[in-house]
PDB file of C-alpha atoms in Angstrom:
ATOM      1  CA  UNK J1446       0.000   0.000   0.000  1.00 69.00           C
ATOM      2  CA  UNK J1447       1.880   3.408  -0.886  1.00 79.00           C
ATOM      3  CA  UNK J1448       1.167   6.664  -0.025  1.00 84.00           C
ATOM      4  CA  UNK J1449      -0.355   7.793  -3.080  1.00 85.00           C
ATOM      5  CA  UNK J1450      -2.898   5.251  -3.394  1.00 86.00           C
ATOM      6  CA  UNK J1451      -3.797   5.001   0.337  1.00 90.00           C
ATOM      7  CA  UNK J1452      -3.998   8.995   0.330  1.00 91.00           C
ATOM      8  CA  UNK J1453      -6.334   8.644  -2.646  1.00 90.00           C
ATOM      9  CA  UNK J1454      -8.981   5.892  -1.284  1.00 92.00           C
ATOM     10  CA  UNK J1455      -9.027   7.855   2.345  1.00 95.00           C
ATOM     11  CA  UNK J1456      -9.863  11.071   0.500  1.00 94.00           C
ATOM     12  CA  UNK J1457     -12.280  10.084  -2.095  1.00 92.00           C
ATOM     13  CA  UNK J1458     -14.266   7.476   0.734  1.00 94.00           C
ATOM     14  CA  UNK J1459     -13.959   8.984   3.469  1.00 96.00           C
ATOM     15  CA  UNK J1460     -14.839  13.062   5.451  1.00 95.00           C
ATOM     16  CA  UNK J1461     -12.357  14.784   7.882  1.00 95.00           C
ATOM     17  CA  UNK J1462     -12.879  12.769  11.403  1.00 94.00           C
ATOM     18  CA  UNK J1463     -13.887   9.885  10.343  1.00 96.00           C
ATOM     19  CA  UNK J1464     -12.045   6.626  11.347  1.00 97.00           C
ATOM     20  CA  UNK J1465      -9.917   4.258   9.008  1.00 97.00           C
ATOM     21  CA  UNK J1466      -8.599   0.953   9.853  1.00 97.00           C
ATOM     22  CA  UNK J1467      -6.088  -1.070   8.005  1.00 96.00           C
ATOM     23  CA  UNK J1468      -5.581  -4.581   8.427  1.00 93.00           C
ATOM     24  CA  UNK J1469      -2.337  -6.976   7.089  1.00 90.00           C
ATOM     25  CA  UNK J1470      -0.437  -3.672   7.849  1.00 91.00           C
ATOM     26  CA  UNK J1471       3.559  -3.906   6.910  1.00 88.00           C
ATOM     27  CA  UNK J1472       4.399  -0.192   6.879  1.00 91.00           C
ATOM     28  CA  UNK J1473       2.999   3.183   8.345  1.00 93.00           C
ATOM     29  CA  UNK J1474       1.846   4.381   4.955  1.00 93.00           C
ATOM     30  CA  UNK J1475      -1.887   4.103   5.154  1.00 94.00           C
ATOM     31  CA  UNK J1476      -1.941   5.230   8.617  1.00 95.00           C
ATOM     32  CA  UNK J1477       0.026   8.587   8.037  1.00 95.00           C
ATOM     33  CA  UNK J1478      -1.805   9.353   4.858  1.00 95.00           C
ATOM     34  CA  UNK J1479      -5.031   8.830   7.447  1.00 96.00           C
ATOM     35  CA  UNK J1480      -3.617  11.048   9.854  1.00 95.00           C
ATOM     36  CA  UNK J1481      -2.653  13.969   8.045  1.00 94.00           C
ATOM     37  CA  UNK J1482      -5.830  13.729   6.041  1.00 95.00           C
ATOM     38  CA  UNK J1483      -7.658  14.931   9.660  1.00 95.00           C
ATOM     39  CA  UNK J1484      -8.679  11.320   9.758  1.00 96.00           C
ATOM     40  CA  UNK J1485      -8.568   9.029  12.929  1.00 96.00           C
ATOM     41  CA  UNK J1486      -6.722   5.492  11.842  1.00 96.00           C
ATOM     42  CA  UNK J1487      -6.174   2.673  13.653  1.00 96.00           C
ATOM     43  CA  UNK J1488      -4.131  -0.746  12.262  1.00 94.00           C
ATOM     44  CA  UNK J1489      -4.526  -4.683  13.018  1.00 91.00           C
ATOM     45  CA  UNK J1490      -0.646  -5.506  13.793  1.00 89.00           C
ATOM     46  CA  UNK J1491       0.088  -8.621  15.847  1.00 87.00           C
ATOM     47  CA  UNK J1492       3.778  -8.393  15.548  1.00 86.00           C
ATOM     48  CA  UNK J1493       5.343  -6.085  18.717  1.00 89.00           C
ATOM     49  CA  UNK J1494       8.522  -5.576  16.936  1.00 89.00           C
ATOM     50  CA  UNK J1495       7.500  -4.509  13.571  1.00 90.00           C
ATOM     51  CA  UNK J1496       4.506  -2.507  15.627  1.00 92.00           C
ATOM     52  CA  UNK J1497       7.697  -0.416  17.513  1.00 93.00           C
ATOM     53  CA  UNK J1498       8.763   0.230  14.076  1.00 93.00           C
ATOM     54  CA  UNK J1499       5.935   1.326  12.329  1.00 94.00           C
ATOM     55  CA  UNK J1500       5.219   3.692  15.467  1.00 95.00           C
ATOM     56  CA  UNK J1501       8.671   5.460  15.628  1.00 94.00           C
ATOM     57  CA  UNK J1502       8.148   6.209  12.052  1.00 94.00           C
ATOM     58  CA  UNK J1503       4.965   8.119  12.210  1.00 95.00           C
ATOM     59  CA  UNK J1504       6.413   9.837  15.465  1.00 94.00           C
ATOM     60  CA  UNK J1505       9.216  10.806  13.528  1.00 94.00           C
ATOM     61  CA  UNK J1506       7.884  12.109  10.122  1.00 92.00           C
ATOM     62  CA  UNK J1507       4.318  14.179  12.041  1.00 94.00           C
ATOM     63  CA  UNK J1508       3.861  16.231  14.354  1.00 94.00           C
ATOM     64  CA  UNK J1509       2.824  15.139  17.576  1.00 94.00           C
ATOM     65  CA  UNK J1510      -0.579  16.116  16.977  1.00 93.00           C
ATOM     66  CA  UNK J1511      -1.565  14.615  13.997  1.00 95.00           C
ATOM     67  CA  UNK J1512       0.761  11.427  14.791  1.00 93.00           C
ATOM     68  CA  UNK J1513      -1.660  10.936  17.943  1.00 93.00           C
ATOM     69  CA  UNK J1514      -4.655  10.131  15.481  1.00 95.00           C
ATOM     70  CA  UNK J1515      -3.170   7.035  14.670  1.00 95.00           C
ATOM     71  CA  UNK J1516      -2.931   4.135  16.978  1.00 94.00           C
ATOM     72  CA  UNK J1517      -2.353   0.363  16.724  1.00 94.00           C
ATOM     73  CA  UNK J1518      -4.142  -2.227  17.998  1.00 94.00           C
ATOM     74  CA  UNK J1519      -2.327  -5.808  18.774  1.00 92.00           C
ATOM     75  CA  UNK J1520      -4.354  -8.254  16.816  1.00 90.00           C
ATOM     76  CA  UNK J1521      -4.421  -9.948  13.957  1.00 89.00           C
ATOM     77  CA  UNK J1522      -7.225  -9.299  10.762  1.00 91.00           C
ATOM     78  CA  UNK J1523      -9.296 -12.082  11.561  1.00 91.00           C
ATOM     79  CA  UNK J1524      -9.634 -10.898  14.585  1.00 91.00           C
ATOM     80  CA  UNK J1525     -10.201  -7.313  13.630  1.00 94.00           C
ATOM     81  CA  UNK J1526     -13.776  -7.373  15.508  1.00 95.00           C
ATOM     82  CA  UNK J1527     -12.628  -7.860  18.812  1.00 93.00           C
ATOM     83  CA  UNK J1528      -9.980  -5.853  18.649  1.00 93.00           C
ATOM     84  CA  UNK J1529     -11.546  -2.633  17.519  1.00 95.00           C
ATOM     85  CA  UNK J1530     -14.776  -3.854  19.895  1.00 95.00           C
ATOM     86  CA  UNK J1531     -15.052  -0.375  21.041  1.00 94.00           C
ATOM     87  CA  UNK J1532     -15.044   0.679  17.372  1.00 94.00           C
ATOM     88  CA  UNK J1533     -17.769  -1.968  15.651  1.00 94.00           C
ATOM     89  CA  UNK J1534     -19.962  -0.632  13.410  1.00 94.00           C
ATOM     90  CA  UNK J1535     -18.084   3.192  13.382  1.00 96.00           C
ATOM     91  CA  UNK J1536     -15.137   2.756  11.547  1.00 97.00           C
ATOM     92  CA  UNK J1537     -15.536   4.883   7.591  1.00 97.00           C
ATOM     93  CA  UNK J1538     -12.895   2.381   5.724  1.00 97.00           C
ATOM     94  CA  UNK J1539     -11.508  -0.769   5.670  1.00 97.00           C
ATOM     95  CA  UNK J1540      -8.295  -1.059   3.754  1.00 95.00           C
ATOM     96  CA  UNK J1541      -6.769  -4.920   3.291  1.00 92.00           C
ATOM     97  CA  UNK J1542      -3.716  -5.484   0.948  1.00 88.00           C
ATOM     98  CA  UNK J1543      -3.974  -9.135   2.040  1.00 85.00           C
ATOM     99  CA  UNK J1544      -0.485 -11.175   1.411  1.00 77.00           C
ATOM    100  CA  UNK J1545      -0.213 -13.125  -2.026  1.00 64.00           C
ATOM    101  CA  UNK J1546       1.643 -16.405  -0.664  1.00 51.00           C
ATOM    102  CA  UNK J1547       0.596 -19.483  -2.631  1.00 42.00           C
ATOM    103  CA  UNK J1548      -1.671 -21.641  -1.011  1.00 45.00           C
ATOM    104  CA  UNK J1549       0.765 -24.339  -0.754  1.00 43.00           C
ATOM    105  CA  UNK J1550       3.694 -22.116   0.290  1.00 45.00           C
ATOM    106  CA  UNK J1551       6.211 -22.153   3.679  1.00 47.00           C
ATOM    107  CA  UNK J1552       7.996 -19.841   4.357  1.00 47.00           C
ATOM    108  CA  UNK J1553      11.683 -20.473   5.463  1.00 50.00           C
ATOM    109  CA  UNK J1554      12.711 -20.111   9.830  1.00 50.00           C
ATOM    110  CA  UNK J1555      15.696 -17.860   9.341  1.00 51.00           C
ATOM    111  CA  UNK J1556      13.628 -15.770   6.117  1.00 49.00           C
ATOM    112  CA  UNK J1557      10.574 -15.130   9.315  1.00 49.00           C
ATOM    113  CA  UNK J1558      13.071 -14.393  11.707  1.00 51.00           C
ATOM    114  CA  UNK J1559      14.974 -11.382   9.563  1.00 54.00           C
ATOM    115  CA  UNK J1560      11.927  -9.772   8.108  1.00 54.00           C
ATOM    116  CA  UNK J1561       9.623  -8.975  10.798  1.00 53.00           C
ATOM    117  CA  UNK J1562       6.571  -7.382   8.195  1.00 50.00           C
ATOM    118  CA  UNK J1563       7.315 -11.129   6.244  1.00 54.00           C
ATOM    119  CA  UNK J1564       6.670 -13.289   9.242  1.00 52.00           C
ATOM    120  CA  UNK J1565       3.580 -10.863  10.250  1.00 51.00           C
ATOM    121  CA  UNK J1566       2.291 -11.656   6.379  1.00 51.00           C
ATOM    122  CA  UNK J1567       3.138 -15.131   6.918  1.00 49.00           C
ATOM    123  CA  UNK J1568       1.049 -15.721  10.212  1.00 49.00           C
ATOM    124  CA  UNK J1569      -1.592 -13.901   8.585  1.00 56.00           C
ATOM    125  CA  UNK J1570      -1.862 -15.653   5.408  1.00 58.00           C
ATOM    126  CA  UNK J1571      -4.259 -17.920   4.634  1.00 70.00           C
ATOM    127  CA  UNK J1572      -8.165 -18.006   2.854  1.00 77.00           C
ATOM    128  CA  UNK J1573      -9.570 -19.169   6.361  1.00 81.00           C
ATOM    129  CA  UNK J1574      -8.680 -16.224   8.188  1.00 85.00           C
ATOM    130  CA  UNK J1575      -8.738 -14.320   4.785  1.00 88.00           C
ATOM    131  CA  UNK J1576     -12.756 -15.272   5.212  1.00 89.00           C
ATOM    132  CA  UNK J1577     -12.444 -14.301   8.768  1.00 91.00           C
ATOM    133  CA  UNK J1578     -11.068 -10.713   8.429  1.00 93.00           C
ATOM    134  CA  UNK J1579     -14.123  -9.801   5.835  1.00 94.00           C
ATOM    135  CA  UNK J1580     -17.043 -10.874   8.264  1.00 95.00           C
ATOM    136  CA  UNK J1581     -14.929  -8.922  10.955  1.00 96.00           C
ATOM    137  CA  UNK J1582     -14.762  -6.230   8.589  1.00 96.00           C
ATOM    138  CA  UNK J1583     -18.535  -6.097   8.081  1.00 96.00           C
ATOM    139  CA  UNK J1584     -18.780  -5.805  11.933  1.00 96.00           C
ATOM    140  CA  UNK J1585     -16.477  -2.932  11.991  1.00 96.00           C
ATOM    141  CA  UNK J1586     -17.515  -0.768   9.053  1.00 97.00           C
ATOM    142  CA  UNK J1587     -20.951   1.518   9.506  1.00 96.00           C
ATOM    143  CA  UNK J1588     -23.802   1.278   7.124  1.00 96.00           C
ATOM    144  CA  UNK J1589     -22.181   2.832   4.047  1.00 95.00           C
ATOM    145  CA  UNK J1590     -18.513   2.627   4.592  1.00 96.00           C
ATOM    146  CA  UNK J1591     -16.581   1.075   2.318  1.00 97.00           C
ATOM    147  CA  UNK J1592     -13.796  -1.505   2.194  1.00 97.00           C
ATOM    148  CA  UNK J1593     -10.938  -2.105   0.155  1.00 94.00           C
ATOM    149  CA  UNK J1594      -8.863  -4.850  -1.078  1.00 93.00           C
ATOM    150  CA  UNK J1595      -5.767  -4.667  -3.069  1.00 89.00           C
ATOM    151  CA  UNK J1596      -4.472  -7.220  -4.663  1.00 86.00           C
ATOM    152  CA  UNK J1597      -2.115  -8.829  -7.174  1.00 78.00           C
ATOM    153  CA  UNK J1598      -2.920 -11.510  -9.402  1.00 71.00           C
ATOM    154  CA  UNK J1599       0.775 -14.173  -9.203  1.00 71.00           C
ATOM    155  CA  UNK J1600       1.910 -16.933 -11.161  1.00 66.00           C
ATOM    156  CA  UNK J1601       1.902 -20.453  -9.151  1.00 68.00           C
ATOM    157  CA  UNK J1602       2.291 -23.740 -10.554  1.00 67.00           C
ATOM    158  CA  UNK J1603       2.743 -22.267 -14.052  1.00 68.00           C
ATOM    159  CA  UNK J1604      -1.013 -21.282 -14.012  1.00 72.00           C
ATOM    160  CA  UNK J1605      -2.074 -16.767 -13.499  1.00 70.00           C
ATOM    161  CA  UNK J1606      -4.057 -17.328  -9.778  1.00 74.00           C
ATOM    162  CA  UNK J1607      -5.612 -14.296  -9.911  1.00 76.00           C
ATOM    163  CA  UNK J1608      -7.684 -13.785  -6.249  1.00 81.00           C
ATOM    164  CA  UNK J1609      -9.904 -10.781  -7.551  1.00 83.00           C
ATOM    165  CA  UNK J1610     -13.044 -12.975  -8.500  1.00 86.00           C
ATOM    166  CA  UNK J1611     -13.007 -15.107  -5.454  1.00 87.00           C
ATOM    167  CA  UNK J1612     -12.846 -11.782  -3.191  1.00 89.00           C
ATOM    168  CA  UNK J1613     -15.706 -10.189  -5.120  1.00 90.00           C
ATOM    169  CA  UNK J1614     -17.472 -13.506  -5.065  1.00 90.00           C
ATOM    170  CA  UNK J1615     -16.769 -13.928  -1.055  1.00 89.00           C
ATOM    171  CA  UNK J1616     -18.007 -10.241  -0.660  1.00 92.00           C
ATOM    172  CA  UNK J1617     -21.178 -10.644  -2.093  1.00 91.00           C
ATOM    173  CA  UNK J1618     -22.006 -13.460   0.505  1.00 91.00           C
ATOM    174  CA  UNK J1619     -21.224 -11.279   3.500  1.00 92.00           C
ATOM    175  CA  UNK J1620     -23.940  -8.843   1.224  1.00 94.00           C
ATOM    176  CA  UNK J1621     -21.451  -6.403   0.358  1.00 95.00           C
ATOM    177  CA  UNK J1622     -21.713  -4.083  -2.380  1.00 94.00           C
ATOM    178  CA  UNK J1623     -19.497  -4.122  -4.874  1.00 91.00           C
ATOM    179  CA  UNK J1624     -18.823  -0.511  -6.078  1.00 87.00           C
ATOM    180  CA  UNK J1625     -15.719  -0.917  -8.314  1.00 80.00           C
ATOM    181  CA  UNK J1626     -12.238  -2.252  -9.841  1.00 75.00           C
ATOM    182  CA  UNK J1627      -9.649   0.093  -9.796  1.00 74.00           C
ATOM    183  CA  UNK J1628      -6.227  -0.535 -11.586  1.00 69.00           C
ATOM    184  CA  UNK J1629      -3.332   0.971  -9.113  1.00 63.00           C
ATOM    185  CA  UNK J1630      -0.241   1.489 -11.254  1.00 61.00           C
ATOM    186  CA  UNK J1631       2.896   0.562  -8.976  1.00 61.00           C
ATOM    187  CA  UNK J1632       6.039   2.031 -11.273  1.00 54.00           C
ATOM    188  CA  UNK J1633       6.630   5.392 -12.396  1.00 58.00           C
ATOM    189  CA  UNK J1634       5.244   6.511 -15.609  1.00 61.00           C
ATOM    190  CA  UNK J1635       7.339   8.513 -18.147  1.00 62.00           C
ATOM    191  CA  UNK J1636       5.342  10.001 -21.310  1.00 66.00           C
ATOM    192  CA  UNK J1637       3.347   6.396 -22.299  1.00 65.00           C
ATOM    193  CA  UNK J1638       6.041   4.268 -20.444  1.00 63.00           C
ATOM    194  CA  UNK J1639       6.315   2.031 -17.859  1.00 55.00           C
ATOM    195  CA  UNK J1640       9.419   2.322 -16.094  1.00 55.00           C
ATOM    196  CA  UNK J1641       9.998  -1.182 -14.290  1.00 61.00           C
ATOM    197  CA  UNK J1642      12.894  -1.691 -12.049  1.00 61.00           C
ATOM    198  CA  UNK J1643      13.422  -5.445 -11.821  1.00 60.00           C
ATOM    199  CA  UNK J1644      15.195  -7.005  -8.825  1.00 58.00           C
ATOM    200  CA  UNK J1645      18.057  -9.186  -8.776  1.00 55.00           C
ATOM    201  CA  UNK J1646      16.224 -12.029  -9.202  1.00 55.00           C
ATOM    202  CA  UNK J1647      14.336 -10.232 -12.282  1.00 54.00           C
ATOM    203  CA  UNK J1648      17.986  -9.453 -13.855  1.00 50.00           C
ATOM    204  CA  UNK J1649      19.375 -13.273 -13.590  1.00 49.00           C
ATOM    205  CA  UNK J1650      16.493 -14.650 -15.327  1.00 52.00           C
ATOM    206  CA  UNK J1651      16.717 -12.040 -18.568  1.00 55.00           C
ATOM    207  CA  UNK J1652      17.086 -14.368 -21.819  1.00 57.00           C
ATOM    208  CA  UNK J1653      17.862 -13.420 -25.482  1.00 60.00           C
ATOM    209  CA  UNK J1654      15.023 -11.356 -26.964  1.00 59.00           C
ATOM    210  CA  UNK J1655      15.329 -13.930 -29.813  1.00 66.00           C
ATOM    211  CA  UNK J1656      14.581 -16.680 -27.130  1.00 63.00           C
ATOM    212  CA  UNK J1657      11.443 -18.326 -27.040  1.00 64.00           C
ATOM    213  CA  UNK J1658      11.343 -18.841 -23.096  1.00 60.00           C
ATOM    214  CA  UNK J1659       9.018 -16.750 -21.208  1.00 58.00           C
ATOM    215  CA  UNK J1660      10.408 -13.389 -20.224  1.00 58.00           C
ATOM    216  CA  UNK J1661      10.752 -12.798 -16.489  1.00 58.00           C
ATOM    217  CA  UNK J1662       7.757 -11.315 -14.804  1.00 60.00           C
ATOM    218  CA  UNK J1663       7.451  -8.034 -13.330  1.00 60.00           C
ATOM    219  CA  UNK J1664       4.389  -6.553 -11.488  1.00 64.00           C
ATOM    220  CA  UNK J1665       3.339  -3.277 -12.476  1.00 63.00           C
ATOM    221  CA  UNK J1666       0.299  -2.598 -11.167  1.00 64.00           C
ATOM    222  CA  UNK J1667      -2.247  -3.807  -8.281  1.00 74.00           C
ATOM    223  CA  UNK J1668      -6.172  -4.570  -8.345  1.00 82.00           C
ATOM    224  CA  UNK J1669      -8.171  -2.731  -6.055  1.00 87.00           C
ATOM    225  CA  UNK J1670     -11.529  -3.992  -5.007  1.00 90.00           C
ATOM    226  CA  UNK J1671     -13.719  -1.576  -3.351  1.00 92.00           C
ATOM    227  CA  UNK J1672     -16.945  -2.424  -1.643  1.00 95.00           C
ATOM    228  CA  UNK J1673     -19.273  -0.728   0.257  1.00 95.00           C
ATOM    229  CA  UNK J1674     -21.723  -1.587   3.122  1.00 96.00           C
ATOM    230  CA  UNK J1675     -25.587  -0.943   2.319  1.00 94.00           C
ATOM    231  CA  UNK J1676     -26.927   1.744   4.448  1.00 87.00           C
ATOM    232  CA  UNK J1677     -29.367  -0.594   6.476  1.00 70.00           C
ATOM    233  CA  UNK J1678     -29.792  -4.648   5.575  1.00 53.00           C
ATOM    234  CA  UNK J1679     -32.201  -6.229   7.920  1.00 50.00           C
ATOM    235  CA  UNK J1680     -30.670  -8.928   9.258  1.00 49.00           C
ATOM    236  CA  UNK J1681     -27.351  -8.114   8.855  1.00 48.00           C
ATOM    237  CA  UNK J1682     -26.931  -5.117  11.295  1.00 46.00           C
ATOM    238  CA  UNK J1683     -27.793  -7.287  14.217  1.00 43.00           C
ATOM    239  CA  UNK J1684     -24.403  -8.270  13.951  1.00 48.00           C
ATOM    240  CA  UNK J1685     -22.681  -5.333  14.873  1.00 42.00           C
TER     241      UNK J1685
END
């Protein structure tokens, strides 16, 4: 989630003083956009020492007064109902960029151990608790408030998974509205170019151009989802 997009969804969904939460949260981008939008925003975070982190950034980059509108709360997304219990049924926006780990995947001790926001994504990966977090996230939002998921379709067992229909599917169980797709360009743009930056794994698998191998992939852009709550739904509000 960068700046830019997060500033953009909090402005165009939500009004000055109204709260956002952010669940699967890796960085303090949504909740300083939040902040110094006039906005209240609170984050999911299970993880103490990536939590410290996040916090001594936004103490460090805003003042003291608008770094004071954003808090985190130790739990993880499923659980996003009871721990924002004082919150249910308030909160303006949901924003979710939900980890895109293959199904099948594990990751590595020592890889969990170094990267504190890759073990948080790790623990919190999963379509269970994926399933979890959006029924907590109905409990949370008020009638109207929206929710957004941002996404990136992957390559896995040399098949495109792509987890945007199965989201909007899921959503419209839980009776959400879905509002609309929105394509989130993630490199810079120069005239009518896209200016990708591979990493070193990117460079060591670049072939011939007269090869007939697949070139290497490189993600340029994420899918956002964005849903809103219907104003009243009998039988549905109950469970706030």
């Amino acid at each position: 989630m960068g700046h830019r997009l997060a500033h953009h969804l909090i402005s165009t969904c939500t009004e000055p003083g109204d709260l956002v939460a952010e669940a699967y949260t890796t960085d303090e981008e949504t909740l300083a956009a939040a902040a110094s939008l006039g906005r209240r925003a609170v984050a999911c975070l299970p993880d103490f020492s990536l939590a410290r982190r996040i916090r001594g950034r936004l103490d460090a980059v805003l003042p003291h007064d608008v770094a004071v509108m954003a808090v985190l709360r130790p739990c993880r997304p499923d659980q996003m109902a009871r721990g924002l219990a004082d919150q249910l049924g308030r909160v303006g926006l949901v924003i979710a960029g939900p980890p895109s780990y293959p199904r099948d995947e594990r990751a590595r001790p020592e890889e969990t151990r170094r990267c504190p926001a890759c073990r948080t994504g790790f623990w919190m990966a999963g379509e269970d608790r994926f399933r979890a977090f959006m029924a907590a996230a109905w409990r949370v939002l008020r009638p109207g408030g929206h929710l957004a998921v941002v996404t990136t379709a992957r390559h896995e067992g040399g098949r495109l998974v792509d987890p945007a229909p199965w989201i909007v599917r899921h959503a419209a169980g839980l009776r959400f509205r879905y509002v609309q797709h929105v394509i989130a360009v993630r490199v810079p743009v120069a005239g009518d170019t896209l200016v990708v930056q591979t990493d070193p794994r990117g460079l060591a698998e670049l072939r011939d151009v007269r090869s007939r191998a697949l070139p290497p992939v490189a993600r340029v852009h994420a899918d956002v989802c964005l849903f809103t709550k219907p104003a009243s739904h009998p039988g549905r509000d109950g469970d706030r």
